[in-house]
Amino acid sequence: MSKHEDLLHMLLHADGEFVSGEDISRHLAISRTAVWKHVNKLRDMGYEFEAVSRKGYRLVTKPERIDAAALQLALKTTVFGRKSVMLSSTLSTQGDVQKLAEEGEAEGAVVFAEEQTGGRGRFGRKWFSPSGKGIWMSVLLRPELAIQHTPQLTLLTGVAVCRAIRACTGAQAGIKWSNDLLIAGRKMCGILLESTVEDHEVRYCVAGIGVDANFDTHDYPEDLQHIATSLKIETGQPIDRTALAAAILTELEHLYFLYQKEGFSVIASLWEALSVSLHRKVTITNPHGVIEGTTVGLDPSGALVVEMQDGHRELIVSGEVSWKS
Ligand code: BTN
């Protein structure tokens, strides 16, 4: 057990009574300053303490966690989320679901983590995933799909999460191509779809969803403060992460089944209606270079159609879109 876990154990054991700083420091063999540092670490994780001089520290509330039983009650699905694994901390839920997939786990299985220590973003970036602040989840999909159609699943996931966030929190989230969710120009959710392929056919996909739910502005490192936001910041209300996670899985299953029955066109229409990146002059950066043009819509495969200045159109399947606000 690490020192802050030891400290938590002591305070939980005290059952809401004060434990003196001196007792803690003796029991954990650390200085009083170190006690204070570990208390603050627990505060960052969502625990609340009362600190009174000469009395010490008292645990007031524990952080709200994503709750397995409440999730099952709130789900309106037949498959998605019915097998859910809740972890306190993991490297990345993407890796955990990949492992489940390789062990033969069925479609719809989900791994949630309160914290990721090596959260992965698109283009090899890191995904900041502190404890208790977001929904860090990965879902196992086993679609019968040719590899070139996997971008459709990425767009589908973006639509599902966007609709769930709007319905559950009232926040006016929009989709920036291909699947960043923004509110008022700031990112509050990212989606990472990773596919494992054999003979040009998809064996399975892992849909990773990261929603910044209960961050306060000071929870973000400086480099994210001006580009990221959370649902709590935008709505002024703490977010019930269990309810939102259930809404995301319900919406995801609904659209996934619809897609399997009806094809991509209905998903494309929903995506276009929620998009904040269409009919704009944009710059797209991808490994092939930089493209400038006006976004027109999605083509039937799910690629972004961009019209160049000379009127010809290009199909973009990956990259980062930006525009001047
Ligand atoms: C992006 O770069 O916008 C995609 C971010 C995806 C983050 C989620 S959090 C849950 C899952 N586990 C990860 O390591 N990444 C995804």
Short mmCIF file of C-alpha atoms and ligand atoms in Angstrom, two decimals:
data_model
loop_
_atom_site.label_atom_id
_atom_site.label_comp_id
_atom_site.label_asym_id
_atom_site.label_seq_id
_atom_site.Cartn_x
_atom_site.Cartn_y
_atom_site.Cartn_z
CA MET A 1 0.00 0.00 0.00
CA SER A 2 1.27 3.50 -0.79
CA LYS A 3 1.34 6.18 1.93
CA HIS A 4 -1.83 7.94 0.80
CA GLU A 5 -3.67 4.58 0.75
CA ASP A 6 -2.38 3.88 4.27
CA LEU A 7 -3.60 7.30 5.35
CA LEU A 8 -7.00 6.70 3.77
CA HIS A 9 -7.23 3.38 5.54
CA MET A 10 -6.57 5.09 8.89
CA LEU A 11 -9.17 7.79 8.30
CA LEU A 12 -11.79 5.33 7.08
CA HIS A 13 -11.13 3.21 10.14
CA ALA A 14 -11.76 6.24 12.39
CA ASP A 15 -15.34 6.27 11.09
CA GLY A 16 -15.73 10.03 10.73
CA GLU A 17 -13.84 10.89 13.95
CA PHE A 18 -10.72 13.09 14.05
CA VAL A 19 -7.28 11.49 13.80
CA SER A 20 -4.44 13.70 14.97
CA GLY A 21 -1.66 14.70 12.59
CA GLU A 22 0.79 13.38 15.17
CA ASP A 23 -0.79 9.90 15.20
CA ILE A 24 -0.82 9.79 11.41
CA SER A 25 2.76 10.93 11.14
CA ARG A 26 3.91 8.33 13.72
CA HIS A 27 1.85 5.50 12.21
CA LEU A 28 3.01 6.15 8.64
CA ALA A 29 6.55 7.16 9.66
CA ILE A 30 6.36 10.41 7.71
CA SER A 31 6.70 14.09 8.61
CA ARG A 32 3.71 16.36 9.35
CA THR A 33 4.35 18.15 6.04
CA ALA A 34 4.19 14.82 4.23
CA VAL A 35 0.87 14.05 5.99
CA TRP A 36 -0.52 17.30 4.65
CA LYS A 37 0.75 16.46 1.14
CA HIS A 38 -0.96 13.05 1.22
CA VAL A 39 -4.20 14.59 2.52
CA ASN A 40 -4.09 16.91 -0.49
CA LYS A 41 -3.47 13.98 -2.84
CA LEU A 42 -6.63 12.34 -1.45
CA ARG A 43 -8.49 15.65 -1.85
CA ASP A 44 -7.50 15.65 -5.54
CA MET A 45 -9.01 12.17 -5.75
CA GLY A 46 -12.35 13.51 -4.51
CA TYR A 47 -12.16 12.83 -0.76
CA GLU A 48 -13.20 15.71 1.49
CA PHE A 49 -11.66 16.33 4.90
CA GLU A 50 -12.20 18.63 7.81
CA ALA A 51 -8.86 19.81 9.20
CA VAL A 52 -8.87 21.41 12.66
CA SER A 53 -5.71 22.49 14.48
CA ARG A 54 -4.90 20.34 17.54
CA LYS A 55 -7.61 17.83 16.51
CA GLY A 56 -6.25 16.66 13.16
CA TYR A 57 -8.14 15.36 10.15
CA ARG A 58 -11.59 13.87 9.75
CA LEU A 59 -12.97 12.23 6.60
CA VAL A 60 -16.20 13.99 5.63
CA THR A 61 -17.17 12.45 2.26
CA LYS A 62 -15.82 9.81 -0.07
CA PRO A 63 -15.78 10.44 -3.81
CA GLU A 64 -18.75 9.26 -5.79
CA ARG A 65 -17.62 6.30 -7.87
CA ILE A 66 -19.10 4.76 -10.97
CA ASP A 67 -21.33 2.19 -9.34
CA ALA A 68 -21.69 -1.28 -10.88
CA ALA A 69 -25.11 -2.09 -9.39
CA ALA A 70 -26.61 1.33 -10.21
CA LEU A 71 -25.23 1.04 -13.75
CA GLN A 72 -27.03 -2.26 -14.31
CA LEU A 73 -30.31 -0.70 -13.11
CA ALA A 74 -29.91 2.35 -15.34
CA LEU A 75 -28.91 0.50 -18.54
CA LYS A 76 -31.56 0.07 -21.22
CA THR A 77 -29.49 -2.43 -23.20
CA THR A 78 -29.57 -6.12 -23.88
CA VAL A 79 -25.85 -6.60 -24.48
CA PHE A 80 -23.72 -3.46 -24.02
CA GLY A 81 -22.45 -3.02 -20.48
CA ARG A 82 -24.10 -6.18 -19.18
CA LYS A 83 -20.57 -7.40 -18.50
CA SER A 84 -18.82 -4.45 -16.81
CA VAL A 85 -15.50 -4.39 -15.03
CA MET A 86 -14.84 -1.48 -12.63
CA LEU A 87 -11.21 -0.74 -11.83
CA SER A 88 -9.84 1.79 -9.37
CA SER A 89 -6.71 2.35 -11.40
CA THR A 90 -5.27 0.93 -14.59
CA LEU A 91 -2.76 1.82 -17.27
CA SER A 92 -5.38 2.11 -20.01
CA THR A 93 -8.84 0.55 -20.31
CA GLN A 94 -7.99 0.02 -24.01
CA GLY A 95 -5.38 -2.57 -23.05
CA ASP A 96 -7.73 -4.21 -20.54
CA VAL A 97 -10.48 -4.70 -23.13
CA GLN A 98 -7.95 -5.90 -25.73
CA LYS A 99 -6.92 -8.58 -23.25
CA LEU A 100 -10.57 -9.57 -22.65
CA ALA A 101 -11.10 -9.75 -26.43
CA GLU A 102 -8.11 -12.04 -26.87
CA GLU A 103 -9.51 -14.27 -24.10
CA GLY A 104 -12.74 -14.62 -26.13
CA GLU A 105 -14.98 -12.17 -24.22
CA ALA A 106 -18.29 -11.40 -25.96
CA GLU A 107 -19.26 -8.15 -27.68
CA GLY A 108 -20.49 -5.34 -25.43
CA ALA A 109 -18.12 -5.99 -22.51
CA VAL A 110 -16.91 -2.76 -20.90
CA VAL A 111 -14.02 -1.80 -18.66
CA PHE A 112 -14.27 1.38 -16.57
CA ALA A 113 -11.44 2.86 -14.54
CA GLU A 114 -11.58 5.63 -11.97
CA GLU A 115 -8.05 6.57 -13.03
CA GLN A 116 -5.73 5.72 -15.94
CA THR A 117 -2.01 6.10 -15.41
CA GLY A 118 -1.20 5.68 -19.13
CA GLY A 119 -4.40 6.87 -20.83
CA ARG A 120 -4.03 6.84 -24.64
CA GLY A 121 -5.27 9.47 -27.07
CA ARG A 122 -5.26 9.64 -30.85
CA PHE A 123 -2.01 10.08 -32.79
CA GLY A 124 -0.03 8.50 -29.93
CA ARG A 125 -0.89 11.30 -27.52
CA LYS A 126 -1.42 10.86 -23.80
CA TRP A 127 -4.92 11.18 -22.36
CA PHE A 128 -5.08 12.94 -18.99
CA SER A 129 -7.29 10.67 -16.83
CA PRO A 130 -7.16 11.67 -13.14
CA SER A 131 -9.09 9.73 -10.51
CA GLY A 132 -12.82 10.29 -10.19
CA LYS A 133 -12.95 13.22 -12.59
CA GLY A 134 -14.09 11.56 -15.78
CA ILE A 135 -15.60 8.56 -17.47
CA TRP A 136 -12.72 6.47 -18.75
CA MET A 137 -14.23 3.47 -20.50
CA SER A 138 -13.60 1.02 -23.34
CA VAL A 139 -16.20 -1.13 -25.07
CA LEU A 140 -15.57 -4.35 -26.99
CA LEU A 141 -17.16 -4.53 -30.46
CA ARG A 142 -17.08 -7.53 -32.77
CA PRO A 143 -18.59 -6.16 -35.99
CA GLU A 144 -18.62 -8.08 -39.27
CA LEU A 145 -16.86 -5.31 -41.13
CA ALA A 146 -14.22 -4.75 -43.78
CA ILE A 147 -11.29 -2.75 -42.45
CA GLN A 148 -11.99 0.28 -44.68
CA HIS A 149 -15.35 0.76 -42.95
CA THR A 150 -14.04 1.13 -39.40
CA PRO A 151 -14.09 4.97 -39.61
CA GLN A 152 -17.88 4.59 -39.72
CA LEU A 153 -17.76 3.05 -36.24
CA THR A 154 -15.67 5.94 -34.98
CA LEU A 155 -18.29 8.40 -36.22
CA LEU A 156 -21.10 6.25 -34.80
CA THR A 157 -19.45 6.28 -31.36
CA GLY A 158 -19.11 10.07 -31.49
CA VAL A 159 -22.80 10.44 -32.32
CA ALA A 160 -23.83 8.08 -29.50
CA VAL A 161 -21.75 9.87 -26.87
CA CYS A 162 -22.86 13.31 -28.07
CA ARG A 163 -26.53 12.37 -27.94
CA ALA A 164 -26.15 10.81 -24.48
CA ILE A 165 -24.38 13.90 -23.12
CA ARG A 166 -27.05 16.22 -24.52
CA ALA A 167 -29.90 14.11 -23.15
CA CYS A 168 -28.34 13.47 -19.75
CA THR A 169 -26.81 16.88 -18.94
CA GLY A 170 -28.42 19.38 -21.30
CA ALA A 171 -24.93 20.50 -22.40
CA GLN A 172 -24.85 21.64 -26.02
CA ALA A 173 -22.06 19.31 -27.12
CA GLY A 174 -21.12 19.24 -30.81
CA ILE A 175 -18.83 16.97 -32.84
CA LYS A 176 -15.62 18.19 -34.40
CA TRP A 177 -14.49 15.83 -37.15
CA SER A 178 -13.84 13.12 -36.72
CA ASN A 179 -14.89 12.50 -33.16
CA ASP A 180 -13.87 15.15 -30.67
CA LEU A 181 -16.76 16.48 -28.64
CA LEU A 182 -16.67 20.20 -27.94
CA ILE A 183 -18.65 22.72 -25.97
CA ALA A 184 -18.16 26.37 -26.94
CA GLY A 185 -14.98 25.46 -28.83
CA ARG A 186 -13.32 23.47 -26.03
CA LYS A 187 -12.81 19.73 -26.02
CA MET A 188 -14.59 17.76 -23.32
CA CYS A 189 -14.52 14.26 -24.78
CA GLY A 190 -12.30 12.17 -27.02
CA ILE A 191 -12.86 8.84 -28.72
CA LEU A 192 -10.24 6.32 -29.77
CA LEU A 193 -11.28 3.35 -31.90
CA GLU A 194 -8.62 0.66 -32.19
CA SER A 195 -9.15 -2.32 -34.50
CA THR A 196 -7.46 -5.70 -34.66
CA VAL A 197 -7.51 -7.07 -38.19
CA GLU A 198 -6.92 -10.44 -39.87
CA ASP A 199 -7.07 -11.00 -43.66
CA HIS A 200 -8.59 -7.54 -44.25
CA GLU A 201 -11.47 -8.38 -41.90
CA VAL A 202 -11.94 -6.84 -38.48
CA ARG A 203 -11.51 -9.37 -35.65
CA TYR A 204 -12.62 -6.88 -33.01
CA CYS A 205 -12.59 -3.18 -32.20
CA VAL A 206 -12.10 -1.43 -28.89
CA ALA A 207 -14.06 1.82 -28.64
CA GLY A 208 -12.35 3.99 -26.02
CA ILE A 209 -14.36 6.91 -24.65
CA GLY A 210 -12.97 9.61 -22.38
CA VAL A 211 -15.43 12.19 -21.00
CA ASP A 212 -14.21 15.07 -18.81
CA ALA A 213 -17.15 15.01 -16.42
CA ASN A 214 -16.28 16.55 -13.04
CA PHE A 215 -13.08 18.51 -13.63
CA ASP A 216 -12.81 21.96 -12.09
CA THR A 217 -10.61 24.40 -14.01
CA HIS A 218 -7.74 23.98 -11.54
CA ASP A 219 -7.75 20.20 -12.11
CA TYR A 220 -6.30 20.73 -15.59
CA PRO A 221 -2.58 21.18 -16.17
CA GLU A 222 -1.78 24.58 -17.63
CA ASP A 223 -1.37 23.35 -21.22
CA LEU A 224 -4.96 22.00 -21.21
CA GLN A 225 -6.68 24.83 -19.35
CA HIS A 226 -7.45 26.86 -22.48
CA ILE A 227 -8.39 24.03 -24.82
CA ALA A 228 -10.26 21.58 -22.58
CA THR A 229 -13.41 21.83 -20.51
CA SER A 230 -15.66 19.58 -18.48
CA LEU A 231 -19.38 19.00 -18.25
CA LYS A 232 -19.31 20.27 -14.67
CA ILE A 233 -17.62 23.51 -15.72
CA GLU A 234 -20.05 24.03 -18.59
CA THR A 235 -23.29 23.14 -16.81
CA GLY A 236 -22.36 24.39 -13.33
CA GLN A 237 -23.53 21.05 -11.90
CA PRO A 238 -21.63 17.97 -10.73
CA ILE A 239 -22.25 15.09 -13.12
CA ASP A 240 -23.67 11.72 -12.08
CA ARG A 241 -21.09 9.62 -13.93
CA THR A 242 -23.00 6.36 -13.47
CA ALA A 243 -26.13 7.79 -15.09
CA LEU A 244 -24.11 9.28 -17.96
CA ALA A 245 -22.17 6.04 -18.52
CA ALA A 246 -25.47 4.12 -18.69
CA ALA A 247 -26.88 6.66 -21.17
CA ILE A 248 -23.75 6.35 -23.36
CA LEU A 249 -23.94 2.55 -23.46
CA THR A 250 -27.68 2.63 -24.14
CA GLU A 251 -27.26 5.08 -27.02
CA LEU A 252 -24.23 3.18 -28.36
CA GLU A 253 -26.08 -0.14 -28.46
CA HIS A 254 -29.12 1.47 -30.08
CA LEU A 255 -27.08 3.09 -32.88
CA TYR A 256 -24.85 0.05 -33.36
CA PHE A 257 -27.84 -2.23 -33.89
CA LEU A 258 -29.44 0.38 -36.16
CA TYR A 259 -26.23 0.59 -38.20
CA GLN A 260 -26.09 -3.18 -38.57
CA LYS A 261 -29.69 -3.22 -39.81
CA GLU A 262 -29.87 -0.07 -41.92
CA GLY A 263 -26.29 0.75 -42.88
CA PHE A 264 -24.29 3.94 -42.45
CA SER A 265 -26.49 6.59 -44.10
CA VAL A 266 -28.71 7.17 -41.06
CA ILE A 267 -25.63 7.51 -38.82
CA ALA A 268 -24.08 9.95 -41.31
CA SER A 269 -27.20 12.15 -41.16
CA LEU A 270 -27.15 12.16 -37.35
CA TRP A 271 -23.42 12.98 -37.39
CA GLU A 272 -23.93 15.86 -39.81
CA ALA A 273 -26.72 17.29 -37.66
CA LEU A 274 -24.46 17.31 -34.56
CA SER A 275 -21.29 18.45 -36.32
CA VAL A 276 -19.70 21.80 -35.58
CA SER A 277 -17.05 21.34 -38.27
CA LEU A 278 -19.13 21.38 -41.46
CA HIS A 279 -19.42 24.27 -43.94
CA ARG A 280 -16.28 25.87 -42.58
CA LYS A 281 -12.97 26.93 -44.05
CA VAL A 282 -10.59 24.49 -42.39
CA THR A 283 -7.01 23.32 -42.28
CA ILE A 284 -6.53 19.57 -42.08
CA THR A 285 -3.22 18.18 -40.94
CA ASN A 286 -2.43 14.52 -41.51
CA PRO A 287 0.67 12.41 -42.29
CA HIS A 288 0.32 13.30 -46.01
CA GLY A 289 0.56 17.01 -45.33
CA VAL A 290 -1.68 20.01 -44.84
CA ILE A 291 -4.90 20.59 -46.79
CA GLU A 292 -6.99 23.76 -46.84
CA GLY A 293 -10.57 23.87 -48.04
CA THR A 294 -14.21 24.01 -47.08
CA THR A 295 -15.88 21.06 -45.36
CA VAL A 296 -18.95 19.92 -47.25
CA GLY A 297 -20.22 16.74 -45.55
CA LEU A 298 -19.57 13.03 -45.23
CA ASP A 299 -19.37 10.69 -48.20
CA PRO A 300 -21.11 7.26 -48.02
CA SER A 301 -17.93 5.61 -46.67
CA GLY A 302 -17.66 8.08 -43.75
CA ALA A 303 -14.80 10.14 -45.21
CA LEU A 304 -14.94 13.92 -44.83
CA VAL A 305 -15.58 15.71 -48.13
CA VAL A 306 -13.51 18.88 -48.49
CA GLU A 307 -13.89 21.31 -51.38
CA MET A 308 -10.68 22.97 -52.55
CA GLN A 309 -10.42 26.53 -53.82
CA ASP A 310 -10.39 25.32 -57.47
CA GLY A 311 -13.69 23.48 -56.85
CA HIS A 312 -12.42 19.90 -56.83
CA ARG A 313 -13.28 17.74 -53.85
CA GLU A 314 -11.06 15.51 -51.73
CA LEU A 315 -11.99 12.71 -49.35
CA ILE A 316 -10.22 12.82 -46.00
CA VAL A 317 -10.09 9.70 -43.84
CA SER A 318 -7.80 10.81 -41.04
CA GLY A 319 -6.27 13.95 -39.64
CA GLU A 320 -6.79 16.88 -37.36
CA VAL A 321 -9.20 19.63 -38.37
CA SER A 322 -8.73 23.21 -37.25
CA TRP A 323 -10.28 26.54 -38.15
CA LYS A 324 -10.01 30.17 -37.19
CA SER A 325 -12.73 31.18 -34.76
C1 BTN B 1 -8.48 11.45 -28.23
O1 BTN B 1 -7.26 11.60 -28.43
O2 BTN B 1 -9.26 12.39 -28.39
C2 BTN B 1 -9.00 10.11 -27.81
C3 BTN B 1 -9.01 9.95 -26.32
C4 BTN B 1 -9.57 8.62 -25.85
C5 BTN B 1 -9.47 8.47 -24.35
C6 BTN B 1 -10.13 7.23 -23.84
S1 BTN B 1 -10.27 7.19 -22.09
C7 BTN B 1 -10.75 5.53 -22.13
C8 BTN B 1 -9.91 4.86 -23.18
N1 BTN B 1 -8.66 4.44 -22.62
C9 BTN B 1 -7.62 5.09 -23.13
O3 BTN B 1 -6.43 4.91 -22.81
N2 BTN B 1 -8.04 5.96 -24.06
C10 BTN B 1 -9.48 5.91 -24.21
#
